[in-house]
Coordinates of C-alpha atoms and ligand atoms in Angstrom, one line a residue:
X1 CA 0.0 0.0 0.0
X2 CA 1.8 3.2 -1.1
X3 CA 1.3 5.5 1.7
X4 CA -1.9 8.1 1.7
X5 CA -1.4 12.2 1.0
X6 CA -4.9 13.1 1.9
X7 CA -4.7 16.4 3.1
X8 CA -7.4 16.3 6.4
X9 CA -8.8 20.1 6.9
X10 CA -9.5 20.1 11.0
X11 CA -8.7 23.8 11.6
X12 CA -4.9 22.9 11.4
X13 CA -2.2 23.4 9.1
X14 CA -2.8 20.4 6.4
X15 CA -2.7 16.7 7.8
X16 CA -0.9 14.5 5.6
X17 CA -1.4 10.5 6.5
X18 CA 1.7 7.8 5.9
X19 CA 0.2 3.8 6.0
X20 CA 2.5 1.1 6.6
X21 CA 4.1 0.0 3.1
X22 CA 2.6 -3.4 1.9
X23 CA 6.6 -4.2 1.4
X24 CA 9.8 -2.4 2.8
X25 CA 12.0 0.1 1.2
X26 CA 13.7 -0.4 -1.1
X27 CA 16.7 1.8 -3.3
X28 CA 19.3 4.1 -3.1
X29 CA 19.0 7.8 -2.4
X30 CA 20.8 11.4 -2.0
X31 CA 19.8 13.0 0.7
X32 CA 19.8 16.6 1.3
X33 CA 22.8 18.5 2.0
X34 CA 23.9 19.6 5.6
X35 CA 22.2 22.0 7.1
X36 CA 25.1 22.6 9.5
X37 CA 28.2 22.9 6.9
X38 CA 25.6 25.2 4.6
X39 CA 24.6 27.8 7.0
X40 CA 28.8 27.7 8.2
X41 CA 29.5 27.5 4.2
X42 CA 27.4 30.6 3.5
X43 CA 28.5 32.6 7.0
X44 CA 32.6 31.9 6.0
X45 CA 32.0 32.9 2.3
X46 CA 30.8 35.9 3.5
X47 CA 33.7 36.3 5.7
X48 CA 35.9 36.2 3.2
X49 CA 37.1 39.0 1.0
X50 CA 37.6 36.7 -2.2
X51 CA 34.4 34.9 -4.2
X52 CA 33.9 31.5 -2.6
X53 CA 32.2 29.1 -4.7
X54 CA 29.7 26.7 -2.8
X55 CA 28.4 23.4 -4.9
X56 CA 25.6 21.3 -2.7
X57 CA 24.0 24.1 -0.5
X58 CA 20.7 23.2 0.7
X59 CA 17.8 25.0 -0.3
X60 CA 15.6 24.8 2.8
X61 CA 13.5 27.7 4.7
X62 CA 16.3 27.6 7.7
X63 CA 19.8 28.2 5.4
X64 CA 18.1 30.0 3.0
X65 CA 17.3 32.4 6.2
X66 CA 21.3 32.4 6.0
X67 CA 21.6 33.6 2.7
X68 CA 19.6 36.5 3.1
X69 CA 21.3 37.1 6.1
X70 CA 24.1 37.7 4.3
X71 CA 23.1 39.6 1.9
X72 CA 21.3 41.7 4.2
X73 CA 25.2 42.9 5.6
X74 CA 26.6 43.0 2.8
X75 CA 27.3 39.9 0.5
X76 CA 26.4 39.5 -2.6
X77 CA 25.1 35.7 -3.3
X78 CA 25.3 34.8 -7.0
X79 CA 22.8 31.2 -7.7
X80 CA 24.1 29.5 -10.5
X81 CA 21.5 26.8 -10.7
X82 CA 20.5 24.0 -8.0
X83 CA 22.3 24.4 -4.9
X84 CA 25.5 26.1 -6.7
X85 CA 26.8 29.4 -5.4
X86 CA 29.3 32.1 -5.7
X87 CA 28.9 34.2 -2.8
X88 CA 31.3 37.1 -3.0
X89 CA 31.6 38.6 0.7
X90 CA 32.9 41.7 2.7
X91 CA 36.4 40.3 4.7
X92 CA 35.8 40.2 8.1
X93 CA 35.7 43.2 9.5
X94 CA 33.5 45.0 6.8
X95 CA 29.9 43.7 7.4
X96 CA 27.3 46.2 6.8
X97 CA 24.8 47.5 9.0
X98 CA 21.4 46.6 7.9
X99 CA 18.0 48.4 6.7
X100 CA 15.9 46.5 9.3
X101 CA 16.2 43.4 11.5
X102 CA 17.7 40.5 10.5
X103 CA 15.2 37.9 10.2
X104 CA 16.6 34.2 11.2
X105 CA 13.1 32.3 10.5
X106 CA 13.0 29.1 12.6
X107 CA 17.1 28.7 11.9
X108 CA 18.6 28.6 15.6
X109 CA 22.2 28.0 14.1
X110 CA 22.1 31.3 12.1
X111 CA 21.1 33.2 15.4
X112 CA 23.2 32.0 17.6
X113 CA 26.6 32.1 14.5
X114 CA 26.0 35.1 12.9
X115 CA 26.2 37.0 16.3
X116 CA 30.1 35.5 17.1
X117 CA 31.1 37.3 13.8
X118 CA 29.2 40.8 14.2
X119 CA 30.2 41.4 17.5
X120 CA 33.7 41.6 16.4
X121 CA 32.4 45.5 14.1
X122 CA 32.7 48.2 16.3
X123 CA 30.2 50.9 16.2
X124 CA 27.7 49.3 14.1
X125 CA 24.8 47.3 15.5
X126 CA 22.1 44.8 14.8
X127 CA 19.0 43.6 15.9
X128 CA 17.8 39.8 15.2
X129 CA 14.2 38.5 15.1
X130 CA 12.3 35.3 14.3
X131 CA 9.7 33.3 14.1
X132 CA 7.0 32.5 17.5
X133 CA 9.3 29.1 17.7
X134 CA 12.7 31.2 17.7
X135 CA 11.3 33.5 19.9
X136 CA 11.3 31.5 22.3
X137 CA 14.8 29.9 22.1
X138 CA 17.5 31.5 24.6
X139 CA 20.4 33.4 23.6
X140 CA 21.8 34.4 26.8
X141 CA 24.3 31.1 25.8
X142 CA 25.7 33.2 23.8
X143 CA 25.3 36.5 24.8
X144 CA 27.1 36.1 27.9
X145 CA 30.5 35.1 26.0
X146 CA 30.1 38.1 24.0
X147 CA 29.7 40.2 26.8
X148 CA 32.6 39.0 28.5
X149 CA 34.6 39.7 25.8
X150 CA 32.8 43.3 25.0
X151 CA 30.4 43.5 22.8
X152 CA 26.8 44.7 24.1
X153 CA 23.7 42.7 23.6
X154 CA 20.4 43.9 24.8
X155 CA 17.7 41.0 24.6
X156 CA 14.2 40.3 25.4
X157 CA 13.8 39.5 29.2
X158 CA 17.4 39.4 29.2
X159 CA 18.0 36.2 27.2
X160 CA 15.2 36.0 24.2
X161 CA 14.5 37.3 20.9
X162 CA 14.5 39.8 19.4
X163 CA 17.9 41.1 20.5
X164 CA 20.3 43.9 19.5
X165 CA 23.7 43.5 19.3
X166 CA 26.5 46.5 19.4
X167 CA 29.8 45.1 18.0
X168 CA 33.5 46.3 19.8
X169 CA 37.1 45.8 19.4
X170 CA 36.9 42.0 21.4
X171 CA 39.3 40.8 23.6
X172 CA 40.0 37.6 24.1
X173 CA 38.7 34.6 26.8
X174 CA 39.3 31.3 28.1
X175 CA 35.8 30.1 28.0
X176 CA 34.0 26.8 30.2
X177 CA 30.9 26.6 28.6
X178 CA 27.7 25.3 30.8
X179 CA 26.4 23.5 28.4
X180 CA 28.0 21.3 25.3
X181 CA 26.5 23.2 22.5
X182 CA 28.0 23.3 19.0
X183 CA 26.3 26.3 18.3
X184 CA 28.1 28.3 21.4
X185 CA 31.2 27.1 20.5
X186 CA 31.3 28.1 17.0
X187 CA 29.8 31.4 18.3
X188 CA 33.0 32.1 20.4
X189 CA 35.6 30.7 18.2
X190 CA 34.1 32.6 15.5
X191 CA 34.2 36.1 17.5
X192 CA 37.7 35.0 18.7
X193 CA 39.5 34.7 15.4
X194 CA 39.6 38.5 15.1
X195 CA 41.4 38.8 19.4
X196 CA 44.7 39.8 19.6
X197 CA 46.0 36.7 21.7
X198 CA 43.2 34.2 20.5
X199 CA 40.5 32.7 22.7
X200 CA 40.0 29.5 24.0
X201 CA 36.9 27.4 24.6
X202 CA 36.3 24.8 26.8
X203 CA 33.9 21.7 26.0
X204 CA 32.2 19.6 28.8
X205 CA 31.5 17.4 25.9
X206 CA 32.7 16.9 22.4
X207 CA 30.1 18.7 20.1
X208 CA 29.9 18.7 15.8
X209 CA 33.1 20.1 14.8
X210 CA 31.9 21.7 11.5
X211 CA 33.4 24.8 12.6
X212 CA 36.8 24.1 13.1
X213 CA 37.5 22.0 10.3
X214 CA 36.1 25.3 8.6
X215 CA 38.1 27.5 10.6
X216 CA 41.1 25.3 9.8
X217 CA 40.6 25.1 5.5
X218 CA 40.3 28.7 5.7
X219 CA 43.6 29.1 7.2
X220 CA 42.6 30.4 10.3
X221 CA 45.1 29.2 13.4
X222 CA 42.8 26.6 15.2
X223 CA 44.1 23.7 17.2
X224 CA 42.1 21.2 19.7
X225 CA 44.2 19.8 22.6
X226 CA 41.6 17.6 24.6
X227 CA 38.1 19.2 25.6
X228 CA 40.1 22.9 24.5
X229 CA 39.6 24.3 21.0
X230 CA 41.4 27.1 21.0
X231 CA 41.5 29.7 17.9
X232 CA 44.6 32.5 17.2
X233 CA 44.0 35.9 15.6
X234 CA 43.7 35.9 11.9
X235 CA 43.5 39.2 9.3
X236 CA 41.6 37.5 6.3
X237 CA 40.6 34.3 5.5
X238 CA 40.8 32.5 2.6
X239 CA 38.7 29.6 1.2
X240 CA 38.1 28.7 -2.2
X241 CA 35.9 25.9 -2.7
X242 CA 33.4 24.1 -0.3
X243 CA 31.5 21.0 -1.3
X244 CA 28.8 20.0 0.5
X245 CA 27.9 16.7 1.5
X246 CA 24.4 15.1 2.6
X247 CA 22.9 15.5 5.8
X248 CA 23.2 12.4 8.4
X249 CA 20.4 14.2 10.7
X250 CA 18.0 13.9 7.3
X251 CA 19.7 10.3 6.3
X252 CA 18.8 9.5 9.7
X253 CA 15.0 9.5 9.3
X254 CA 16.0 7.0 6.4
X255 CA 18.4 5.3 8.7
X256 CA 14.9 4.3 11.1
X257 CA 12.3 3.8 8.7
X258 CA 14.5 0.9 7.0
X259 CA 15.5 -0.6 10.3
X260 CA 11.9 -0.5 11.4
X261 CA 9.8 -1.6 8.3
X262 CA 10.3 -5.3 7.2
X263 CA 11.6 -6.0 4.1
X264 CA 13.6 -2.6 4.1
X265 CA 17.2 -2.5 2.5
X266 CA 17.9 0.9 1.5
X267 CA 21.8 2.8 0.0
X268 CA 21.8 6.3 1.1
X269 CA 24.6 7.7 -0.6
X270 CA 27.1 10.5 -0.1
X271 CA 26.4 11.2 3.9
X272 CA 28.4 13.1 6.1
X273 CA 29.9 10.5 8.5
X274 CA 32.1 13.2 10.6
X275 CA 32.1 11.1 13.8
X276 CA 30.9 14.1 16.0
X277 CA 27.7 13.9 13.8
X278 CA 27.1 10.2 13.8
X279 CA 26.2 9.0 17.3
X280 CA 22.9 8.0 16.1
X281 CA 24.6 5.4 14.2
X282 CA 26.3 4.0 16.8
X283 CA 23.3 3.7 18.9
X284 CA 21.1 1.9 16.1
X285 CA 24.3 -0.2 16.0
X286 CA 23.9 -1.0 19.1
X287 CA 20.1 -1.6 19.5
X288 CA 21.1 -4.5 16.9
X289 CA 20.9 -2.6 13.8
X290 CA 22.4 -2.8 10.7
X291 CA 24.0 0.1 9.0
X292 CA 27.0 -0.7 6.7
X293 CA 29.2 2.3 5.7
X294 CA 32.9 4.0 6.2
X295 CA 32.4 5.3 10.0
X296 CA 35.7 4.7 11.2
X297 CA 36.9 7.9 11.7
X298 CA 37.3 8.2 15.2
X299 CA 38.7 11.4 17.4
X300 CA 40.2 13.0 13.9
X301 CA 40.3 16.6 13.6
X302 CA 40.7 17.5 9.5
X303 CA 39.8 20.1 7.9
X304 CA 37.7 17.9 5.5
X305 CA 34.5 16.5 6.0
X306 CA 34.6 12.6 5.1
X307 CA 31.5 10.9 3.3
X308 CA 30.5 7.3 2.9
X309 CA 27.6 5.6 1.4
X310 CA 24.9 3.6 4.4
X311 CA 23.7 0.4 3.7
X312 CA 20.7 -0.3 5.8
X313 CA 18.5 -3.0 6.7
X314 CA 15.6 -4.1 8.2
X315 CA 16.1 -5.7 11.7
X316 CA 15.4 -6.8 15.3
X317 CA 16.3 -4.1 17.7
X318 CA 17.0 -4.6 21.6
X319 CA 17.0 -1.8 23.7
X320 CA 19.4 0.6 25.0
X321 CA 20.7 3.5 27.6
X322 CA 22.1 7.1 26.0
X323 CA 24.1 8.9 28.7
X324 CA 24.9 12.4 28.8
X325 CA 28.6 11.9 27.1
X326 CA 26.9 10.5 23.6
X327 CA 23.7 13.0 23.9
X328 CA 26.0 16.0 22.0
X329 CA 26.8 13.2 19.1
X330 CA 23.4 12.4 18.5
X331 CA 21.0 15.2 20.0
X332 CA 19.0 16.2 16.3
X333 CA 18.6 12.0 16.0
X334 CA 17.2 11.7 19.9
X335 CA 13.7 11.6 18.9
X336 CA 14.2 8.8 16.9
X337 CA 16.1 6.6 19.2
X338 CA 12.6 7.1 21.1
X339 CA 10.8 5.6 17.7
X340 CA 13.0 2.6 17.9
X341 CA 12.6 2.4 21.5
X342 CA 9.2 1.7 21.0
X343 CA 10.2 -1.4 18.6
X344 CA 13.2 -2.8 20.7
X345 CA 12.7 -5.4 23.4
X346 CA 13.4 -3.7 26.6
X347 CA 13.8 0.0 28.6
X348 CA 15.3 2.5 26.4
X349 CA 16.7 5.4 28.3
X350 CA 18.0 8.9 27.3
X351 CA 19.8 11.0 29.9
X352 CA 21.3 13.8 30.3
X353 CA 19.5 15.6 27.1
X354 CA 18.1 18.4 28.7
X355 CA 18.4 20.8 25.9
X356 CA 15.9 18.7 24.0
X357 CA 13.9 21.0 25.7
X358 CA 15.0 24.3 23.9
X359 CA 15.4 23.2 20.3
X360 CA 12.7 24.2 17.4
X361 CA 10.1 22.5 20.3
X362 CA 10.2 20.8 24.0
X363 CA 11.4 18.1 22.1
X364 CA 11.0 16.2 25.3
X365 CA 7.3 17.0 25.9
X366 CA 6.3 16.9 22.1
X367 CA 7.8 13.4 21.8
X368 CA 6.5 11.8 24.4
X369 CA 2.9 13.4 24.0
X370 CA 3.7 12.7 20.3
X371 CA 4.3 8.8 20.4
X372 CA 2.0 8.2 23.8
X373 CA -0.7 9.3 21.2
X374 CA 0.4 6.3 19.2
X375 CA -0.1 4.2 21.1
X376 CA 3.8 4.1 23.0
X377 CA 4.5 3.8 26.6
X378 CA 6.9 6.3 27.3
X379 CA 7.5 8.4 30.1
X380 CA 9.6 12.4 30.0
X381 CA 12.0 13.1 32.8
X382 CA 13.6 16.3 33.6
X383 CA 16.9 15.2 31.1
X384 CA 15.2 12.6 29.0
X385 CA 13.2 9.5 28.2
X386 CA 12.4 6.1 29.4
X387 CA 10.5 4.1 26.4
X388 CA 8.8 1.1 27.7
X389 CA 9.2 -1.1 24.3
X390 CA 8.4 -4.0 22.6
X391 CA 5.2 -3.5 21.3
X392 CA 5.5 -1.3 18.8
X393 CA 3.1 1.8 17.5
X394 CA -0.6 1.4 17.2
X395 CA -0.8 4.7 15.2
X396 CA -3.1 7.9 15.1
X397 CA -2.5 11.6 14.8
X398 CA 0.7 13.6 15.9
X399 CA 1.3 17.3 15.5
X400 CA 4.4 18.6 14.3
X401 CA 4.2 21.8 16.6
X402 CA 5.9 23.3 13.4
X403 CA 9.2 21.3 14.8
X404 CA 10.9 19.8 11.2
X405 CA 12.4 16.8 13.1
X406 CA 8.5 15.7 14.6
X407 CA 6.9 16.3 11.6
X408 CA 9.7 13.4 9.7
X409 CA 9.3 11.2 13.0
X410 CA 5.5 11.4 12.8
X411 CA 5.9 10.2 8.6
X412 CA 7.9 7.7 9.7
X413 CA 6.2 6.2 13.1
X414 CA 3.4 6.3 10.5
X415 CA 5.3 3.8 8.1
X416 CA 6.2 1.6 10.9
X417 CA 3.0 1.5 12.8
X418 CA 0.2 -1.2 12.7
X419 CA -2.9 1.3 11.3
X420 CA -0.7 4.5 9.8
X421 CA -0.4 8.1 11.6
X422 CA -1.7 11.5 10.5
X423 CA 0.8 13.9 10.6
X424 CA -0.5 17.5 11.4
X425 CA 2.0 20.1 10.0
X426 CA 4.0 18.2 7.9
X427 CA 5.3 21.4 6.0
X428 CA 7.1 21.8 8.5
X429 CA 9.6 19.7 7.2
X430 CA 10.6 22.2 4.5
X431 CA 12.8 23.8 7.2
X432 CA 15.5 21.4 6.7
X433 CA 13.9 18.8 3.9
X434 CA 11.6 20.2 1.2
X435 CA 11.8 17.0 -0.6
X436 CA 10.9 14.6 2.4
X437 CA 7.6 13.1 1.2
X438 CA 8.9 13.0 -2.9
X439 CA 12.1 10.7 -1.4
X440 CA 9.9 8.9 0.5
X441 CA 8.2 8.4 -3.1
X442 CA 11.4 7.0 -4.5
X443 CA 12.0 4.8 -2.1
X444 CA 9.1 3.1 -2.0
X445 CA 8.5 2.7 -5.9
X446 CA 9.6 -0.4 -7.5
Ligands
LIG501 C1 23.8 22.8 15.4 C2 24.1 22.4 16.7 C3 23.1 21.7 17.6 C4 22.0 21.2 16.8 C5 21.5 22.1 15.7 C6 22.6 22.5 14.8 C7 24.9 23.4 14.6 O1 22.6 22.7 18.4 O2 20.9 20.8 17.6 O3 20.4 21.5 15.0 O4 24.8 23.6 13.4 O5 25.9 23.9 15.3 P1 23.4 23.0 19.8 O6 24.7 23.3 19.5 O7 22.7 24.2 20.5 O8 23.2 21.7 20.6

């Protein structure tokens, strides 16, 4: 049974319904590009005082955000045809002030980035808005660095959107951050490059390191030694090229639905396998899945990005405990080690993922209301989940909450469940995967 697009009109944004498949999926796919490398590919190229050519950006609502950001201060972003660029930019220290607010859309990574490089302007300011979801996402994480190393930022309540910030001649810090937030640490590192003696953050947990591979191809000084990443000061930069390569966050809604339906053996090709982005891996891996690919890299700190193909299967899954150390590795991919909880003999737990609860939704609360109304027996706590499993989904109706990530969980919990789910807000995918449902197409044509 191919799965159902009826469109259900109940007052809400348009319901789209996804059955269980009469067989599994089956064939090989591209999957989007990063999100992550293209809002850090579009933000360095505009960095930079030379045209940087970008091949593989990803159209989507939140990196398109970017790319007007850019523009908006300055850069001028040439589209040579499907995600191809040339975005010629200012150098660093000549971003423009702009017309009116810069508006970030849903894109949390562009609010919390683009700040870390216009702090470092002095005497020009900014003031950042989004939409009601960013609205209520904190930036004191990143306004309190910023602070401490001189810039002014006057925010909403003290720590919301919309914000203003007043850029200043930095100086540098050695900087423990509270929380292990890729996001925060590119933030710093990126306002650090322009201090005189460098600045130095300090992880409580490895995060994606997107950023400083960046940094590094660009030939700014950045070295890791341990949980410290520290950055040295750096006039220009200078980057040519930067290619692209597919999303493992979007592969990883793939990664689920193949384990999960029977008959499922899917090639997903060209995915980023940076190990600081593939913890979700691991975990299916351990659960008893099967993914086949090139994820040996381990601990490496390039400046490239590496890529494999993943072979995935259709499996039995047992379940498993996430502690606080793996939760940076895998934290987009958390909601669907809850799906697979639901299938896998056993307890699954998730701990110390408490800032579930400030991404694009309480992705804590809209989970577990989400799969309860499935028919799953799982339970919140302050820092996680505990999925009672085993019994996989009945099915039903979820709500995307306008959250991306719930509205691809609720597709596939539909394809893996007994009776199909109704997913409310399914354009809300378009923020990182536009082309979710027509994939889902190809994957289950034959
Ligand atoms: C991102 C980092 C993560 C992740 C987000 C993208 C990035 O956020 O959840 O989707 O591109 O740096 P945090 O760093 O706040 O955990």
């Amino acid at each position: 049974m191919r799965p159902n697009r009826s469109a259900g009109g109940l007052g809400f944004a348009a319901a789209v319904r996804f059955d269980p498949p009469a067989s599994g999926l089956r064939g090989s796919l591209r999957v989007p590009p990063d999100k992550s490398i293209s809002h850090r590919a579009a933000l360095f190229a505009a960095m930079t005082p030379e045209p940087v050519s970008v091949t593989n950006y990803l159209d989507a609502a939140d990196t398109n955000s970017t790319l007007a950001a850019v523009e908006q201060i300055g850069a001028l972003v040439q589209r040579r045809g499907a995600g191809e660029l040339l975005i010629r930019g200012c150098g660093l220290r000549d971003a423009h002030e702009s017309d009116g607010p810069i508006d970030v859309g849903n894109a949390g990574t562009l609010m919390r980035l683009l700040p870390g490089w216009l702090a470092t302007q002095p005497g020009r300011s900014w003031t950042f808005d989004g939409d009601s979801s960013i609205r209520r996402r904190p930036i004191d994480r990143i306004a309190d660095p910023l602070r401490l190393m001189g810039a002014r930022i006057d925010a909403t309540d003290e720590r919301f959107p919309p914000f203003t910030l007043h850029g200043a001649d930095l100086t540098g810090i050695e900087y423990p951050m509270p929380v292990a937030s890729a996001q925060v640490k590119s933030c710093v590192l990126i306002a650090g490059m322009t201090t005189a003696g460098g600045t130095t953050v300090i992880e409580p947990a490895p995060s994606r390191d997107h950023t400083e591979r960046m940094l590094a191809a660009a030939g700014a000084p950045v070295e890791r030694d341990g949980n410290r990443v520290t950055v040295r000061h750096v006039d220009e930069l200078g980057l040519d090229a930067i290619a692209v390569p597919g999303d493992l966050s979007s592969a990883a809604f793939w990664v689920a639905a193949a384990v999960l339906v029977p008959g499922s053996r899917i090639v997903l090709e060209d995915v980023n396998v940076n190990w600081t982005r593939t913890g979700f891996l691991r975990i299916v891996e351990r659960m008893g899945g099967i993914v086949l690919g090139d994820l040996e890299e381990h601990g490496a700190f390039t400046p490239g990005e590496p890529i494999s193909e993943l072979d995935v299967a259709h499996g039995p899954l047992s379940a498993t405990t996430v502690e606080a150390e793996e939760v940076p590795l895998a934290i987009d991919e958390l909601p669907l080690v809850a799906l697979l909880g639901c299938f896998a003999d056993g307890e699954t737990v998730v701990r110390g993922a408490a800032e579930l609860r400030v991404k694009e939704s309480d992705r804590i609360q809209t989970v577990v209301d989400g799969l309860n109304g499935l028919g799953a027996d799982i339970e919140g706590t302050d820092d996680g989940f505990v999925v009672r499993g085993g019994t996989g989904l009945r099915g039903g109706r979820i709500s995307s909450h306008g959250d991306h990530r719930l509205a691809m969980l609720g597709a596939v919990a539909g394809l893996a469940s007994r009776e199909g789910v109704e997913v409310e807000g399914m354009d809300a995918a378009a923020v990182s995967y536009p082309g979710f449902v027509a994939d889902l197409d190809t994957l289950l044509a034959r």
